[in-house]
PDB file of C-alpha atoms in Angstrom:
ATOM      1  CA  MET A   1      -4.073  17.420  -5.170  1.00  0.00           C
ATOM      2  CA  PHE A   2      -4.915  13.861  -4.000  1.00  0.00           C
ATOM      3  CA  ALA A   3      -3.023  12.681  -1.191  1.00  0.00           C
ATOM      4  CA  TRP A   4      -3.363  10.704   2.105  1.00  0.00           C
ATOM      5  CA  THR A   5      -1.166   9.005   4.553  1.00  0.00           C
ATOM      6  CA  VAL A   6      -1.668   5.639   6.498  1.00  0.00           C
ATOM      7  CA  ALA A   7       0.692   4.307   9.076  1.00  0.00           C
ATOM      8  CA  LEU A   8       0.367   0.692   9.932  1.00  0.00           C
ATOM      9  CA  VAL A   9       1.992  -2.378  11.117  1.00  0.00           C
ATOM     10  CA  LEU A  10       0.637  -5.446   9.212  1.00  0.00           C
ATOM     11  CA  ALA A  11       1.265  -9.201  10.447  1.00  0.00           C
ATOM     12  CA  PHE A  12       0.170 -12.187   8.665  1.00  0.00           C
ATOM     13  CA  GLY A  13      -3.177 -11.808   7.207  1.00  0.00           C
ATOM     14  CA  ASP A  14      -3.779  -8.262   8.644  1.00  0.00           C
ATOM     15  CA  SER A  15      -5.463  -5.626   6.144  1.00  0.00           C
ATOM     16  CA  ILE A  16      -6.520  -2.132   6.269  1.00  0.00           C
ATOM     17  CA  LYS A  17      -9.293  -0.442   4.298  1.00  0.00           C
ATOM     18  CA  VAL A  18      -9.485   3.092   2.658  1.00  0.00           C
ATOM     19  CA  LYS A  19     -12.983   3.605   1.830  1.00  0.00           C
ATOM     20  CA  GLY A  20     -13.943   5.158  -1.578  1.00  0.00           C
ATOM     21  CA  VAL A  21     -10.636   6.092  -3.207  1.00  0.00           C
ATOM     22  CA  ALA A  22     -11.246   7.850  -6.487  1.00  0.00           C
ATOM     23  CA  PHE A  23      -8.638   6.518  -9.017  1.00  0.00           C
ATOM     24  CA  GLY A  24     -10.259   8.237 -12.051  1.00  0.00           C
ATOM     25  CA  ALA A  25      -9.019   6.957 -15.125  1.00  0.00           C
ATOM     26  CA  GLY A  26      -6.163   4.742 -13.343  1.00  0.00           C
ATOM     27  CA  ALA A  27      -3.336   4.651 -11.135  1.00  0.00           C
ATOM     28  CA  ALA A  28      -0.024   3.669 -12.357  1.00  0.00           C
ATOM     29  CA  SER A  29       2.117   3.116  -8.975  1.00  0.00           C
ATOM     30  CA  PHE A  30       2.025   3.025  -5.383  1.00  0.00           C
ATOM     31  CA  THR A  31       4.577   4.697  -3.210  1.00  0.00           C
ATOM     32  CA  ALA A  32       5.280   3.144   0.274  1.00  0.00           C
ATOM     33  CA  ARG A  33       7.823   4.273   2.968  1.00  0.00           C
ATOM     34  CA  VAL A  34       8.535   0.862   4.551  1.00  0.00           C
ATOM     35  CA  ALA A  35      10.567  -0.342   7.555  1.00  0.00           C
ATOM     36  CA  SER A  36      11.508  -3.987   8.673  1.00  0.00           C
ATOM     37  CA  THR A  37      13.916  -5.767  10.865  1.00  0.00           C
ATOM     38  CA  THR A  38      13.795  -8.980   8.812  1.00  0.00           C
ATOM     39  CA  GLY A  39      12.743  -8.248   5.188  1.00  0.00           C
ATOM     40  CA  GLY A  40      10.922 -10.773   3.018  1.00  0.00           C
ATOM     41  CA  GLY A  41       7.377  -9.253   3.873  1.00  0.00           C
ATOM     42  CA  THR A  42       4.821  -8.291   1.154  1.00  0.00           C
ATOM     43  CA  VAL A  43       2.179  -5.790   1.152  1.00  0.00           C
ATOM     44  CA  GLU A  44      -0.580  -6.590  -1.435  1.00  0.00           C
ATOM     45  CA  VAL A  45      -2.647  -3.561  -2.962  1.00  0.00           C
ATOM     46  CA  ARG A  46      -6.184  -4.984  -3.346  1.00  0.00           C
ATOM     47  CA  LEU A  47      -9.600  -3.502  -4.304  1.00  0.00           C
ATOM     48  CA  GLY A  48     -13.035  -4.173  -3.055  1.00  0.00           C
ATOM     49  CA  GLY A  49     -11.940  -6.111  -0.071  1.00  0.00           C
ATOM     50  CA  PRO A  50      -9.075  -8.201   1.344  1.00  0.00           C
ATOM     51  CA  SER A  51      -9.711 -10.913  -0.701  1.00  0.00           C
ATOM     52  CA  GLY A  52     -10.497  -8.790  -3.724  1.00  0.00           C
ATOM     53  CA  PRO A  53      -8.172  -8.506  -6.956  1.00  0.00           C
ATOM     54  CA  VAL A  54      -4.568  -7.752  -6.677  1.00  0.00           C
ATOM     55  CA  VAL A  55      -3.618  -4.612  -8.377  1.00  0.00           C
ATOM     56  CA  GLY A  56       0.008  -4.328  -6.927  1.00  0.00           C
ATOM     57  CA  ARG A  57       2.381  -5.796  -4.570  1.00  0.00           C
ATOM     58  CA  CYS A  58       5.060  -4.309  -2.499  1.00  0.00           C
ATOM     59  CA  GLY A  59       8.209  -6.289  -1.511  1.00  0.00           C
ATOM     60  CA  VAL A  60       9.492  -5.086   2.071  1.00  0.00           C
ATOM     61  CA  PRO A  61      13.374  -5.395   2.139  1.00  0.00           C
ATOM     62  CA  ASN A  62      15.163  -5.559   5.632  1.00  0.00           C
ATOM     63  CA  THR A  63      15.801  -1.706   6.250  1.00  0.00           C
ATOM     64  CA  GLY A  64      17.851  -2.413   9.437  1.00  0.00           C
ATOM     65  CA  GLY A  65      15.166  -1.616  12.009  1.00  0.00           C
ATOM     66  CA  ARG A  66      11.407  -0.848  12.528  1.00  0.00           C
ATOM     67  CA  GLN A  67      12.281   2.819  12.576  1.00  0.00           C
ATOM     68  CA  VAL A  68      14.820   2.756   9.666  1.00  0.00           C
ATOM     69  CA  TRP A  69      12.308   3.777   6.820  1.00  0.00           C
ATOM     70  CA  THR A  70      12.850   3.589   3.096  1.00  0.00           C
ATOM     71  CA  THR A  71      10.714   4.890   0.026  1.00  0.00           C
ATOM     72  CA  LEU A  72       9.856   2.353  -2.555  1.00  0.00           C
ATOM     73  CA  THR A  73       7.789   2.810  -5.649  1.00  0.00           C
ATOM     74  CA  TYR A  74       5.685  -0.422  -7.127  1.00  0.00           C
ATOM     75  CA  PRO A  75       3.838  -0.618 -10.393  1.00  0.00           C
ATOM     76  CA  VAL A  76       0.058  -1.053 -10.277  1.00  0.00           C
ATOM     77  CA  SER A  77      -2.608  -1.663 -12.648  1.00  0.00           C
ATOM     78  CA  GLY A  78      -6.385  -1.915 -12.946  1.00  0.00           C
ATOM     79  CA  ALA A  79      -7.271   0.491 -10.134  1.00  0.00           C
ATOM     80  CA  THR A  80      -9.793   2.666 -11.751  1.00  0.00           C
ATOM     81  CA  GLY A  81     -12.988   4.656 -10.928  1.00  0.00           C
ATOM     82  CA  THR A  82     -14.019   4.767  -7.075  1.00  0.00           C
ATOM     83  CA  GLN A  83     -13.444   1.732  -5.247  1.00  0.00           C
ATOM     84  CA  ASP A  84     -12.302   0.562  -1.767  1.00  0.00           C
ATOM     85  CA  LEU A  85      -8.530  -0.002  -1.463  1.00  0.00           C
ATOM     86  CA  HIS A  86      -7.231  -2.852   0.887  1.00  0.00           C
ATOM     87  CA  LEU A  87      -3.468  -2.997   1.938  1.00  0.00           C
ATOM     88  CA  ARG A  88      -3.127  -6.632   3.001  1.00  0.00           C
ATOM     89  CA  SER A  89      -0.155  -8.759   4.284  1.00  0.00           C
ATOM     90  CA  PRO A  90      -0.204 -12.320   3.234  1.00  0.00           C
ATOM     91  CA  ALA A  91       3.071 -13.185   5.062  1.00  0.00           C
ATOM     92  CA  ALA A  92       5.676 -11.754   7.421  1.00  0.00           C
ATOM     93  CA  ALA A  93       5.049  -8.557   9.163  1.00  0.00           C
ATOM     94  CA  ALA A  94       5.955  -5.155   7.918  1.00  0.00           C
ATOM     95  CA  THR A  95       5.806  -1.717   8.961  1.00  0.00           C
ATOM     96  CA  CYS A  96       4.508   0.400   6.343  1.00  0.00           C
ATOM     97  CA  SER A  97       3.584   4.347   5.839  1.00  0.00           C
ATOM     98  CA  THR A  98       1.911   4.777   2.421  1.00  0.00           C
ATOM     99  CA  ARG A  99       1.117   7.775   0.506  1.00  0.00           C
ATOM    100  CA  THR A 100      -0.762   8.667  -2.674  1.00  0.00           C
ATOM    101  CA  GLY A 101      -0.267  11.578  -4.566  1.00  0.00           C
ATOM    102  CA  GLY A 102      -1.225  13.174  -7.788  1.00  0.00           C
ATOM    103  CA  SER A 103      -3.895  15.426  -9.301  1.00  0.00           C
ATOM    104  CA  ALA A 104      -7.293  14.329 -10.626  1.00  0.00           C
ATOM    105  CA  PRO A 105      -7.417  11.756 -11.891  1.00  0.00           C
ATOM    106  CA  PRO A 106      -4.395  10.272  -9.629  1.00  0.00           C
ATOM    107  CA  THR A 107      -1.656   8.582 -11.470  1.00  0.00           C
ATOM    108  CA  SER A 108      -0.182   6.994  -8.341  1.00  0.00           C
ATOM    109  CA  LEU A 109      -1.523   5.253  -5.213  1.00  0.00           C
TER     110      LEU A 109
END
């Protein structure tokens, strides 16, 4: 079983790195628990670095508060092998708790 959780608050231009994620033959989805008081934020799923290729995007809706969480799943493509994963916010702030799950090779981020 492959799983991890990252809790973070992302503001404009922020990113977080998860080093050496083993995607195996590839991941198909990204699941995030998000909370936002404004909505309209986006979390980009990037490989290699904060300006690396985008393999997925997560739209963050207004959930009604910073502690009002919802779980959303988004498609990803191109995440294969072992690579550094970067979660980046190119715009509005978002609070995000992410979890990957699956077995080797993982099918979701």
